[in-house]
Amino acid sequence: MRKLSIRLKHLAQEHQAVMHFISAMRQVNPESESDLPEIAKRVRHVFATDLDPHFIEEERYALPLLREAGHDALADEVFSQHEIMRGMDKALDTPTTALLVDFVHMLEKHIELEENEVWDVLDALLEQQNNEAATQD
């Protein structure tokens, strides 16, 4: 069972919403290229209102904890993925089907990295901190 702090639990829970977004995006089947700007507009809205604020919170809270635990490369990878997706978001000014597909794949890859590696490292760090605090009391 995860021992994540409330802030980290909130970030992890937001992944559920992102997975629903990914699932919805997989169902999108534009009838023509002329549909792409509207789809991209919606994706960019989700990015601006949900994804980028989530990334910023991770960068302020989770990535420093990863670095504290000695996992600089993992923190760098998470940040790099954030930056790639920020670039993809900007590129959606002139959307293509391939770009939308790549964005969804990158987002899924990112969630998998965090769920399968990042949260485990943070769990271990927080458990260690809790154990050290308990032995000092």
PDB file of C-alpha atoms in Angstrom:
ATOM      1  CA  MET A   1       0.000   0.000   0.000  1.00  0.00           C
ATOM      2  CA  ARG A   2       1.337   3.395  -0.929  1.00  0.00           C
ATOM      3  CA  LYS A   3       2.522   5.627   1.873  1.00  0.00           C
ATOM      4  CA  LEU A   4       2.580   8.716  -0.317  1.00  0.00           C
ATOM      5  CA  SER A   5       2.001  12.096   1.235  1.00  0.00           C
ATOM      6  CA  ILE A   6      -1.326  13.768   0.548  1.00  0.00           C
ATOM      7  CA  ARG A   7       0.241  15.914  -2.189  1.00  0.00           C
ATOM      8  CA  LEU A   8       1.761  12.877  -3.898  1.00  0.00           C
ATOM      9  CA  LYS A   9      -1.460  10.897  -3.512  1.00  0.00           C
ATOM     10  CA  HIS A  10      -3.294  13.711  -5.264  1.00  0.00           C
ATOM     11  CA  LEU A  11      -0.780  13.629  -8.128  1.00  0.00           C
ATOM     12  CA  ALA A  12      -1.109   9.851  -8.408  1.00  0.00           C
ATOM     13  CA  GLN A  13      -4.904  10.107  -8.409  1.00  0.00           C
ATOM     14  CA  GLU A  14      -4.775  12.623 -11.244  1.00  0.00           C
ATOM     15  CA  HIS A  15      -3.238   9.873 -13.338  1.00  0.00           C
ATOM     16  CA  GLN A  16      -6.628   8.153 -13.343  1.00  0.00           C
ATOM     17  CA  ALA A  17      -8.165  11.165 -15.075  1.00  0.00           C
ATOM     18  CA  VAL A  18      -5.286  11.237 -17.559  1.00  0.00           C
ATOM     19  CA  MET A  19      -5.848   7.577 -18.385  1.00  0.00           C
ATOM     20  CA  HIS A  20      -9.517   8.362 -19.091  1.00  0.00           C
ATOM     21  CA  PHE A  21      -8.363  11.187 -21.367  1.00  0.00           C
ATOM     22  CA  ILE A  22      -6.002   8.805 -23.173  1.00  0.00           C
ATOM     23  CA  SER A  23      -8.816   6.295 -23.587  1.00  0.00           C
ATOM     24  CA  ALA A  24     -11.122   8.987 -24.970  1.00  0.00           C
ATOM     25  CA  MET A  25      -8.449  10.172 -27.388  1.00  0.00           C
ATOM     26  CA  ARG A  26      -8.046   6.638 -28.713  1.00  0.00           C
ATOM     27  CA  GLN A  27     -11.733   6.686 -29.623  1.00  0.00           C
ATOM     28  CA  VAL A  28     -11.400   9.879 -31.671  1.00  0.00           C
ATOM     29  CA  ASN A  29     -11.734   9.158 -35.341  1.00  0.00           C
ATOM     30  CA  PRO A  30     -11.699  12.357 -37.376  1.00  0.00           C
ATOM     31  CA  GLU A  31     -13.751  12.185 -40.537  1.00  0.00           C
ATOM     32  CA  SER A  32     -11.309  14.453 -42.331  1.00  0.00           C
ATOM     33  CA  GLU A  33      -8.203  16.564 -41.830  1.00  0.00           C
ATOM     34  CA  SER A  34     -10.492  19.549 -41.332  1.00  0.00           C
ATOM     35  CA  ASP A  35     -11.539  18.050 -37.964  1.00  0.00           C
ATOM     36  CA  LEU A  36      -7.978  18.164 -36.613  1.00  0.00           C
ATOM     37  CA  PRO A  37      -7.909  21.821 -35.503  1.00  0.00           C
ATOM     38  CA  GLU A  38     -10.957  21.328 -33.261  1.00  0.00           C
ATOM     39  CA  ILE A  39      -9.538  18.118 -31.787  1.00  0.00           C
ATOM     40  CA  ALA A  40      -6.182  19.821 -31.219  1.00  0.00           C
ATOM     41  CA  LYS A  41      -7.929  22.792 -29.599  1.00  0.00           C
ATOM     42  CA  ARG A  42      -9.573  20.455 -27.094  1.00  0.00           C
ATOM     43  CA  VAL A  43      -6.309  18.621 -26.410  1.00  0.00           C
ATOM     44  CA  ARG A  44      -4.532  21.940 -25.883  1.00  0.00           C
ATOM     45  CA  HIS A  45      -7.257  23.014 -23.463  1.00  0.00           C
ATOM     46  CA  VAL A  46      -6.787  19.830 -21.417  1.00  0.00           C
ATOM     47  CA  PHE A  47      -3.045  20.366 -21.533  1.00  0.00           C
ATOM     48  CA  ALA A  48      -3.320  23.956 -20.290  1.00  0.00           C
ATOM     49  CA  THR A  49      -5.892  23.329 -17.582  1.00  0.00           C
ATOM     50  CA  ASP A  50      -4.920  19.877 -16.332  1.00  0.00           C
ATOM     51  CA  LEU A  51      -1.693  18.405 -17.646  1.00  0.00           C
ATOM     52  CA  ASP A  52       0.758  21.293 -17.426  1.00  0.00           C
ATOM     53  CA  PRO A  53      -0.363  22.278 -13.895  1.00  0.00           C
ATOM     54  CA  HIS A  54       0.123  18.622 -12.937  1.00  0.00           C
ATOM     55  CA  PHE A  55       3.618  18.659 -14.469  1.00  0.00           C
ATOM     56  CA  ILE A  56       4.479  21.857 -12.601  1.00  0.00           C
ATOM     57  CA  GLU A  57       3.386  20.340  -9.293  1.00  0.00           C
ATOM     58  CA  GLU A  58       5.489  17.246  -9.964  1.00  0.00           C
ATOM     59  CA  GLU A  59       8.459  19.445 -10.797  1.00  0.00           C
ATOM     60  CA  ARG A  60       8.045  21.411  -7.574  1.00  0.00           C
ATOM     61  CA  TYR A  61       7.436  18.495  -5.263  1.00  0.00           C
ATOM     62  CA  ALA A  62       8.081  15.009  -6.669  1.00  0.00           C
ATOM     63  CA  LEU A  63      11.252  15.662  -8.670  1.00  0.00           C
ATOM     64  CA  PRO A  64      13.151  17.213  -5.746  1.00  0.00           C
ATOM     65  CA  LEU A  65      12.219  14.151  -3.661  1.00  0.00           C
ATOM     66  CA  LEU A  66      13.558  11.872  -6.397  1.00  0.00           C
ATOM     67  CA  ARG A  67      16.806  13.820  -6.419  1.00  0.00           C
ATOM     68  CA  GLU A  68      16.972  13.650  -2.612  1.00  0.00           C
ATOM     69  CA  ALA A  69      16.691   9.872  -2.923  1.00  0.00           C
ATOM     70  CA  GLY A  70      19.613   9.845  -5.367  1.00  0.00           C
ATOM     71  CA  HIS A  71      17.518   9.201  -8.470  1.00  0.00           C
ATOM     72  CA  ASP A  72      18.688  12.133 -10.565  1.00  0.00           C
ATOM     73  CA  ALA A  73      18.439  10.223 -13.848  1.00  0.00           C
ATOM     74  CA  LEU A  74      14.816   9.307 -13.157  1.00  0.00           C
ATOM     75  CA  ALA A  75      13.981  12.909 -12.229  1.00  0.00           C
ATOM     76  CA  ASP A  76      15.717  14.057 -15.422  1.00  0.00           C
ATOM     77  CA  GLU A  77      13.697  11.579 -17.499  1.00  0.00           C
ATOM     78  CA  VAL A  78      10.396  12.747 -15.995  1.00  0.00           C
ATOM     79  CA  PHE A  79      11.312  16.386 -16.620  1.00  0.00           C
ATOM     80  CA  SER A  80      12.459  15.585 -20.159  1.00  0.00           C
ATOM     81  CA  GLN A  81       9.126  13.947 -20.912  1.00  0.00           C
ATOM     82  CA  HIS A  82       7.318  17.012 -19.549  1.00  0.00           C
ATOM     83  CA  GLU A  83       9.362  19.226 -21.868  1.00  0.00           C
ATOM     84  CA  ILE A  84       8.706  16.970 -24.876  1.00  0.00           C
ATOM     85  CA  MET A  85       4.970  17.135 -24.237  1.00  0.00           C
ATOM     86  CA  ARG A  86       5.121  20.909 -23.802  1.00  0.00           C
ATOM     87  CA  GLY A  87       6.765  21.091 -27.210  1.00  0.00           C
ATOM     88  CA  MET A  88       4.147  18.790 -28.690  1.00  0.00           C
ATOM     89  CA  ASP A  89       1.424  20.979 -27.215  1.00  0.00           C
ATOM     90  CA  LYS A  90       2.889  24.022 -28.974  1.00  0.00           C
ATOM     91  CA  ALA A  91       3.211  22.047 -32.213  1.00  0.00           C
ATOM     92  CA  LEU A  92      -0.518  21.344 -32.066  1.00  0.00           C
ATOM     93  CA  ASP A  93      -0.973  24.876 -33.388  1.00  0.00           C
ATOM     94  CA  THR A  94      -0.681  23.102 -36.729  1.00  0.00           C
ATOM     95  CA  PRO A  95      -2.035  19.642 -35.910  1.00  0.00           C
ATOM     96  CA  THR A  96      -1.546  16.443 -37.802  1.00  0.00           C
ATOM     97  CA  THR A  97      -2.989  13.045 -37.084  1.00  0.00           C
ATOM     98  CA  ALA A  98       0.522  11.715 -36.457  1.00  0.00           C
ATOM     99  CA  LEU A  99       1.233  14.455 -33.913  1.00  0.00           C
ATOM    100  CA  LEU A 100      -1.987  13.762 -32.020  1.00  0.00           C
ATOM    101  CA  VAL A 101      -1.215  10.035 -31.972  1.00  0.00           C
ATOM    102  CA  ASP A 102       2.364  10.689 -30.848  1.00  0.00           C
ATOM    103  CA  PHE A 103       1.131  13.004 -28.080  1.00  0.00           C
ATOM    104  CA  VAL A 104      -1.246  10.361 -26.722  1.00  0.00           C
ATOM    105  CA  HIS A 105       1.497   7.700 -26.868  1.00  0.00           C
ATOM    106  CA  MET A 106       3.968   9.990 -25.090  1.00  0.00           C
ATOM    107  CA  LEU A 107       1.439  10.801 -22.403  1.00  0.00           C
ATOM    108  CA  GLU A 108       0.752   7.115 -21.833  1.00  0.00           C
ATOM    109  CA  LYS A 109       4.484   6.342 -21.701  1.00  0.00           C
ATOM    110  CA  HIS A 110       4.881   9.119 -19.141  1.00  0.00           C
ATOM    111  CA  ILE A 111       2.101   7.813 -16.888  1.00  0.00           C
ATOM    112  CA  GLU A 112       3.594   4.314 -17.066  1.00  0.00           C
ATOM    113  CA  LEU A 113       7.017   5.652 -16.025  1.00  0.00           C
ATOM    114  CA  GLU A 114       5.562   7.424 -13.040  1.00  0.00           C
ATOM    115  CA  GLU A 115       3.264   4.594 -11.987  1.00  0.00           C
ATOM    116  CA  ASN A 116       5.870   1.853 -12.436  1.00  0.00           C
ATOM    117  CA  GLU A 117       9.000   3.622 -11.202  1.00  0.00           C
ATOM    118  CA  VAL A 118       8.574   7.090  -9.730  1.00  0.00           C
ATOM    119  CA  TRP A 119       5.924   6.310  -7.141  1.00  0.00           C
ATOM    120  CA  ASP A 120       7.809   3.181  -6.003  1.00  0.00           C
ATOM    121  CA  VAL A 121      10.952   5.246  -5.375  1.00  0.00           C
ATOM    122  CA  LEU A 122       8.969   7.895  -3.531  1.00  0.00           C
ATOM    123  CA  ASP A 123       7.155   5.246  -1.486  1.00  0.00           C
ATOM    124  CA  ALA A 124      10.499   3.815  -0.386  1.00  0.00           C
ATOM    125  CA  LEU A 125      11.880   7.269   0.441  1.00  0.00           C
ATOM    126  CA  LEU A 126       8.851   8.226   2.500  1.00  0.00           C
ATOM    127  CA  GLU A 127       8.860   4.871   4.293  1.00  0.00           C
ATOM    128  CA  GLN A 128      12.539   5.347   5.134  1.00  0.00           C
ATOM    129  CA  GLN A 129      11.856   8.876   6.405  1.00  0.00           C
ATOM    130  CA  ASN A 130       8.947   7.625   8.510  1.00  0.00           C
ATOM    131  CA  ASN A 131      11.079   4.825   9.974  1.00  0.00           C
ATOM    132  CA  GLU A 132      13.887   7.268  10.800  1.00  0.00           C
ATOM    133  CA  ALA A 133      11.430   9.647  12.439  1.00  0.00           C
ATOM    134  CA  ALA A 134       9.914   6.801  14.475  1.00  0.00           C
ATOM    135  CA  THR A 135      13.320   5.653  15.752  1.00  0.00           C
ATOM    136  CA  GLN A 136      14.210   9.220  16.764  1.00  0.00           C
ATOM    137  CA  ASP A 137      11.071   9.580  18.899  1.00  0.00           C
TER     138      ASP A 137
END
